[in-house]
C-alpha cells in the first residue's frame, strides 16, 4: 500500500531526532515492556511486527480503586487488544524534548472536495510544561492530533499507519461507516485506510478506539475534525479547543506515563485545552474588536464534561448539534459531553483580556484555562 | 384491595423456585438483618409485617468517605425510612440463578387508553454475568423493571404490592400527581394504588423514592415508561436502554450486596444498560439496512450522566425534551442527566456492527456498551 | 470614593453583633492566620491593610489527592493571589450565630433602569444547621449573596468593598466587560467599581474570581443575578435556587472551614440550595393551585452539575439559554452546568407537596432538596 505517497497533514520535521531517538529506545526496551498483545489477529491476517512482538509476559489486570469489586474492560473492537495500563515511557532524553504551543487556529478548509489524509500512530514524549514531559500516544506526534477541516458532503480518504509498539486504530465521529471494518485495530507497522463522507456539520472528535479505549483516549490519541455547513456560518476568527484529562504516573527517567488505574479513579491531574495546561495564558489567542469569535469545543474526556465559559463575555450563539440549526442565545456556560463537540460564538465588540475556562473548577482549574485577547 | 386481580406485566414464571427460595432464606435471616424500620407508620395506618418486623437493632449510620464531615440523608417521603445500607443478600443458592438477557425492544403500545399496571417490589438475587450475582431491589424481579409503553393522554392505573422486607414506593417521572400521597412508602405486604395521566411524550424514569432514595435507586428499583406523542414519530425499530451504576460490596455466600457507602463515594464498579454489563455485546440488537432506529435512553444514575454515542454513526435527531419539539440534528454524543431521559434517532442506511456506549469512558467502560447489528 | 453613600441590597442589620464580633476575633487571629498575600499589588497601587497584613508566613501548597502528580492552580486574575487553602475560621462564638433561612423569592425588579448595587466582601461564620457553623467567604455576609433582579438593557453600577482579610473580586456572568480591569482583585479595605449593561435575559451566576477561583467559589462567594427579557415572561411565582457544594474541614472551636484539598478531590460533604442543606424541607416554598412556578436555577458548583427535578411534576418549559428562545417542553430533569444557569417552569395545577431535588443523588442527596407546597 503506497501510504508514503499520500500527503501528510502533520509537520513532523520539527522533531525527527526526537522521534528517531524514541523509537530506538522503545526498541531496546522491548523485553521490559510491561504489556503483551493478547488478542491480536483474531480475524485479521495482518502480521504482528515491531518491538513489542517479542514480549509475552502479560501484565496482571489493573488494580481497581481500593474498594472496587471489579472494573471489566470493554472490548470496543475486534482487532488487537493489548493489556497496557501505562503508556510506554521513553526513558531518558526528556531534556531534549522542546515545549511547543499547539496552534488553536482553525486551518483553512481544504480546496478539494475529496480530502486525502494520512496520520501515523506514534508513541512519543511530549513536553507539556517547563518541568513535565509525558509519554504520549498520539496521532502524528502531538496531543491533540492535527486539526482536520472539511465541508459537509466532502469525501475524506483516510489512512492510518501504525508506527507505534502496540495496536491502534482510528474512529472519526464525523464518519458514518461500519466500525468493525473501518475502525479496526492494526498492528505495529501496518496501515489501514477507509473513506467516508462528512454527513453533518459541526465539531467532531476523532480518537483511537482500540481496547481498552479509555487507555487510548486517555493517553492522547484524540483530535478534532471540523465540518462546515454548505452555507458558511458568519465570518469569524475560528479556534479549535480539544479538552483532555491527564492521569499520570510517577516519572520514569523524567517522563511521566499515563496511568490506567488513575483513569478509572476519574480524578485527573491535569485538564487541558489542546494538550498543555494553561498554554494560552502565556501565549493568548488574539482577535480584534468587532471580530466574531467561534470556538469549536471538542471534549475528548475521557470522563468529565467541559463546562465552557468565557470570563467577561456571553455566547450570543451556541450550537448543541449541527449548525446552524437550534441556536441557543445568551449562554454563559454549557457542558460539552465527553465524546462530544459544540460550537460557541461570541461577538468581540469590546477590547480586553478574556479568560476562557472549564467552569467546573474542581477539574477545570487543573489547566483548562486560557486568554482571548481582544485588541482595540 | 383486589390487587391480585390486576394484570401483572412481569413474567415471573421463569424464576418461581428462586423467588420462593429467596423469601424463605430472607425470613430465616430476619433476626440477623442489618437494618431496622425506624420511621414507619408516621401518617399511614398500614401495619408492618414480614420478616423484618422483628428486627429492632438499628445499624449505625454509614461511614462517609474517609475525609467527609458528614453526609446527611435526605427524607424524600413521609413514609417508612429504613436504615439499610446494604441490600439484602440471599445467602447461598447463587448457582441456581440463571443469567437472563433483558429484552431492550420497546413493547407495543397498549391498545387501551386506560392502562392497568401492577408491579411487585421484590428483593431478589440477579445474575448479571457468569461469575456475578447481585442482591437486587427490584420492580417485578428485574433491573430495570418492566418497560411501560403508553400514549400521551393515557390514564395509567397503577398498583405496587410490596413483597420486600422493607418499605418501598413508586415515583413515575411521567406522572403529575401529589407525591406525598401517591409516591409514599408502603410497608412489606402492603399495596399502594394511584392513577395518573401521561401528560407529556418522551422517555421517563420510574423509581422507588423511599428514603434514602440513593439506596433504593442505586439498588435497582428503576425502570422506563415511554410515552408516545399523539402523532406518531416516524416508524422505527425502537429500543429502550436504562443506564444504572452499580456499587457493590463483598459477596456474602456468593451474592454481592449493593453498598450505600460506595454510592456516596460515586465511583461505580459497573455502569450498565438494562442491568447487565456488556450483555448486548454477546447478544446484540439487530435491525435491517434502511431501518430508522430510535433509542429511548433513560438514565437512572444515581449520579453520573449517560453520554450516549453510537460508534460509526451520528444521530440525525435527538430530543432533549418532549418529541417532536426542538429536534437537534447531527449529534455525535449527548449527556442524559441522572433522573432524565432523551430520545436518540439514527437512520441505519449502511450495514455493519455499530457499538453504542456511554462515551464518558472512565465510568462507561465498566459495562455500558453494546452492539447494534445493521444487517444488509 | 463615596461607596458608603451607595445603596446596599443586603440587610445586614440583623447581624451587626456577629459581624463586629467576627472582625474583632479575626484581627486577634492575625498572627496565626494560615496564609499570606503572596502576589498582591502587581499592577495595582492599592495598599494592603487589615488583619492579614502582618502575616508573612506562606502556607505550603496544598497536598493533592494521594495519587495525584500535581494540581497546578490557575491564575484567573492579575490582582492578588493568596495561598489560602482553608477559609478563615472565627474561633469560638459559634453558639451566637443564629440559623437564618435564605429567602428564595425573586425580589421585584428594580424600578430604575440604572441600578446601583454595593456589596461587601465579608468572611463570616454562617450557621447552616442546628449543629453546623461554617467559616464562609461571602458577599454581604451570606451564601449565596443577595439576589439581583434587573431587566435586559439595564445599566448596573456596581461597587464591591473588600471588608475581608484577603483579596477578593467580583465576576458577573451577566456582564460583558474587560475582566482584567473590572473583575480584578482588590485588597482588604479597598473598593472596586464598574458599570455594565445586562445584555441577555436569563439566570446568571456571579462569583468572586480571585485566584484560586476554586477556593473563592467553593467557600461561598457566589450569587445570582436574574435578568428579565424586554417582554415579560408569563406571570409566575418566581424562585431563585443557587446550588453550591461544600467541602469542609474539621471544626476549629466549633466552626468548620472550607477545605481546598477536598475541593480538588471533588467529593462534597454537602450540596445545597441557597446555602443550607434541606432548609426548604423545614420551611417549604409555597404557591397556590393555578400558579405558574418559575425556578431560576443557578449552579455555582464548583464542580458538579445540578440535575434539577421536581418530584410529581414535569417542566412544561425549560430555557437552556436566554428566554424566551428555544423552549424545551415536557422535561423531567435537566443538568445545569457548574458556572451556568437555566430557567425551569411548571404549572402548579394540582395541590400537593412537591419535592425539588438534584436528581444526581450521589451528590444531590447531601442537602440539595426542598419542598414546594401547592396549596388548594
PDB file of C-alpha atoms in Angstrom, chain B residues 65 67-76 78 171 173-180 183 199-201 203-205 207 212-214 217 260 263-266 302-303 320-322 325-326 334 337-342, chain C residues 129 131-132 248-250 256 262 267-270 277-278 281 307 309 311-316 320 326-335 347 349-355 357 359-363 365-367 369:
ATOM      1  CA  UNK B  65     -15.815   8.692  52.719  1.00  0.00           C
ATOM      2  CA  UNK B  67     -12.407  12.656  54.777  1.00  0.00           C
ATOM      3  CA  UNK B  68     -16.076  13.514  54.816  1.00  0.00           C
ATOM      4  CA  UNK B  69     -17.507  15.622  57.575  1.00  0.00           C
ATOM      5  CA  UNK B  70     -20.927  14.183  57.138  1.00  0.00           C
ATOM      6  CA  UNK B  71     -23.371  13.104  54.526  1.00  0.00           C
ATOM      7  CA  UNK B  72     -26.873  13.695  55.763  1.00  0.00           C
ATOM      8  CA  UNK B  73     -29.553  11.584  54.170  1.00  0.00           C
ATOM      9  CA  UNK B  74     -32.485  13.311  52.683  1.00  0.00           C
ATOM     10  CA  UNK B  75     -36.012  12.370  53.564  1.00  0.00           C
ATOM     11  CA  UNK B  76     -37.820  12.228  50.295  1.00  0.00           C
ATOM     12  CA  UNK B  78     -43.146  10.822  54.661  1.00  0.00           C
ATOM     13  CA  UNK B 171     -42.249   7.541  41.643  1.00  0.00           C
ATOM     14  CA  UNK B 173     -41.490  10.779  36.271  1.00  0.00           C
ATOM     15  CA  UNK B 174     -44.333  10.717  33.754  1.00  0.00           C
ATOM     16  CA  UNK B 175     -46.938  11.443  36.432  1.00  0.00           C
ATOM     17  CA  UNK B 176     -48.210  14.785  37.582  1.00  0.00           C
ATOM     18  CA  UNK B 177     -49.522  13.905  40.999  1.00  0.00           C
ATOM     19  CA  UNK B 178     -49.111  14.779  44.668  1.00  0.00           C
ATOM     20  CA  UNK B 179     -46.061  12.695  45.613  1.00  0.00           C
ATOM     21  CA  UNK B 180     -46.747  12.897  49.314  1.00  0.00           C
ATOM     22  CA  UNK B 183     -45.370   8.161  45.965  1.00  0.00           C
ATOM     23  CA  UNK B 199     -49.090  14.469  30.230  1.00  0.00           C
ATOM     24  CA  UNK B 200     -46.003  14.670  28.023  1.00  0.00           C
ATOM     25  CA  UNK B 201     -44.393  12.377  25.459  1.00  0.00           C
ATOM     26  CA  UNK B 203     -38.670   8.675  27.777  1.00  0.00           C
ATOM     27  CA  UNK B 204     -39.248   8.841  31.516  1.00  0.00           C
ATOM     28  CA  UNK B 205     -37.687   7.183  34.517  1.00  0.00           C
ATOM     29  CA  UNK B 207     -38.010   4.545  40.520  1.00  0.00           C
ATOM     30  CA  UNK B 212     -32.671   7.099  51.331  1.00  0.00           C
ATOM     31  CA  UNK B 213     -33.578   7.350  47.674  1.00  0.00           C
ATOM     32  CA  UNK B 214     -29.925   6.973  46.683  1.00  0.00           C
ATOM     33  CA  UNK B 217     -32.393   3.788  43.071  1.00  0.00           C
ATOM     34  CA  UNK B 260     -24.524   2.637  50.224  1.00  0.00           C
ATOM     35  CA  UNK B 263     -22.736   5.016  46.338  1.00  0.00           C
ATOM     36  CA  UNK B 264     -21.833   8.116  48.312  1.00  0.00           C
ATOM     37  CA  UNK B 265     -18.241   7.862  47.083  1.00  0.00           C
ATOM     38  CA  UNK B 266     -19.644   7.942  43.496  1.00  0.00           C
ATOM     39  CA  UNK B 302     -27.917   7.542  40.637  1.00  0.00           C
ATOM     40  CA  UNK B 303     -25.096  10.014  39.948  1.00  0.00           C
ATOM     41  CA  UNK B 320     -33.796  16.740  24.764  1.00  0.00           C
ATOM     42  CA  UNK B 321     -37.400  17.236  25.840  1.00  0.00           C
ATOM     43  CA  UNK B 322     -40.785  16.096  24.595  1.00  0.00           C
ATOM     44  CA  UNK B 325     -40.335  19.641  19.573  1.00  0.00           C
ATOM     45  CA  UNK B 326     -36.817  21.136  19.295  1.00  0.00           C
ATOM     46  CA  UNK B 334     -25.228  13.977  24.251  1.00  0.00           C
ATOM     47  CA  UNK B 337     -28.742  13.630  33.182  1.00  0.00           C
ATOM     48  CA  UNK B 338     -29.275  11.182  36.040  1.00  0.00           C
ATOM     49  CA  UNK B 339     -33.005  11.155  36.582  1.00  0.00           C
ATOM     50  CA  UNK B 340     -33.564  12.150  32.957  1.00  0.00           C
ATOM     51  CA  UNK B 341     -34.366  10.621  29.604  1.00  0.00           C
ATOM     52  CA  UNK B 342     -33.844  11.585  25.981  1.00  0.00           C
TER      53      UNK B 342
ATOM     54  CA  UNK C 129     -27.969  23.705  60.522  1.00  0.00           C
ATOM     55  CA  UNK C 131     -25.135  21.635  64.734  1.00  0.00           C
ATOM     56  CA  UNK C 132     -23.022  23.137  61.981  1.00  0.00           C
ATOM     57  CA  UNK C 248     -15.441  21.167  54.907  1.00  0.00           C
ATOM     58  CA  UNK C 249     -12.517  20.585  57.205  1.00  0.00           C
ATOM     59  CA  UNK C 250     -12.504  19.651  60.860  1.00  0.00           C
ATOM     60  CA  UNK C 256     -15.798  24.340  60.078  1.00  0.00           C
ATOM     61  CA  UNK C 262     -11.183  18.370  49.467  1.00  0.00           C
ATOM     62  CA  UNK C 267     -16.430  14.672  46.756  1.00  0.00           C
ATOM     63  CA  UNK C 268     -18.563  17.230  48.576  1.00  0.00           C
ATOM     64  CA  UNK C 269     -19.879  16.928  52.131  1.00  0.00           C
ATOM     65  CA  UNK C 270     -22.978  18.922  51.335  1.00  0.00           C
ATOM     66  CA  UNK C 277     -28.863  21.746  53.422  1.00  0.00           C
ATOM     67  CA  UNK C 278     -32.555  20.833  53.309  1.00  0.00           C
ATOM     68  CA  UNK C 281     -37.809  20.800  53.771  1.00  0.00           C
ATOM     69  CA  UNK C 307     -29.709  17.820  37.717  1.00  0.00           C
ATOM     70  CA  UNK C 309     -36.101  17.817  39.030  1.00  0.00           C
ATOM     71  CA  UNK C 311     -40.931  15.075  42.169  1.00  0.00           C
ATOM     72  CA  UNK C 312     -44.503  14.589  40.923  1.00  0.00           C
ATOM     73  CA  UNK C 313     -44.225  17.322  38.302  1.00  0.00           C
ATOM     74  CA  UNK C 314     -42.765  17.963  34.882  1.00  0.00           C
ATOM     75  CA  UNK C 315     -41.467  21.205  33.489  1.00  0.00           C
ATOM     76  CA  UNK C 316     -43.644  22.470  30.674  1.00  0.00           C
ATOM     77  CA  UNK C 320     -31.272  26.357  28.310  1.00  0.00           C
ATOM     78  CA  UNK C 326     -35.738  27.640  22.229  1.00  0.00           C
ATOM     79  CA  UNK C 327     -38.156  26.460  24.936  1.00  0.00           C
ATOM     80  CA  UNK C 328     -37.905  22.765  25.766  1.00  0.00           C
ATOM     81  CA  UNK C 329     -41.220  21.122  26.652  1.00  0.00           C
ATOM     82  CA  UNK C 330     -42.139  18.247  28.946  1.00  0.00           C
ATOM     83  CA  UNK C 331     -38.799  17.914  30.702  1.00  0.00           C
ATOM     84  CA  UNK C 332     -38.378  15.718  33.784  1.00  0.00           C
ATOM     85  CA  UNK C 333     -34.746  16.599  34.626  1.00  0.00           C
ATOM     86  CA  UNK C 334     -32.046  18.724  33.055  1.00  0.00           C
ATOM     87  CA  UNK C 335     -28.452  19.271  34.098  1.00  0.00           C
ATOM     88  CA  UNK C 347     -47.831  24.902  36.013  1.00  0.00           C
ATOM     89  CA  UNK C 349     -52.402  22.868  38.574  1.00  0.00           C
ATOM     90  CA  UNK C 350     -52.806  20.265  41.293  1.00  0.00           C
ATOM     91  CA  UNK C 351     -52.296  20.665  45.031  1.00  0.00           C
ATOM     92  CA  UNK C 352     -49.682  18.719  46.914  1.00  0.00           C
ATOM     93  CA  UNK C 353     -46.236  18.629  48.409  1.00  0.00           C
ATOM     94  CA  UNK C 354     -43.710  18.526  45.613  1.00  0.00           C
ATOM     95  CA  UNK C 355     -40.072  17.854  46.405  1.00  0.00           C
ATOM     96  CA  UNK C 357     -34.052  17.887  44.088  1.00  0.00           C
ATOM     97  CA  UNK C 359     -31.530  14.045  40.919  1.00  0.00           C
ATOM     98  CA  UNK C 360     -27.833  13.139  40.789  1.00  0.00           C
ATOM     99  CA  UNK C 361     -28.378  11.568  44.172  1.00  0.00           C
ATOM    100  CA  UNK C 362     -24.798  10.551  44.984  1.00  0.00           C
ATOM    101  CA  UNK C 363     -24.207  14.262  45.432  1.00  0.00           C
ATOM    102  CA  UNK C 365     -28.835  13.719  48.484  1.00  0.00           C
ATOM    103  CA  UNK C 366     -26.328  15.636  50.598  1.00  0.00           C
ATOM    104  CA  UNK C 367     -28.770  18.503  51.032  1.00  0.00           C
ATOM    105  CA  UNK C 369     -33.596  19.050  48.343  1.00  0.00           C
TER     106      UNK C 369
END
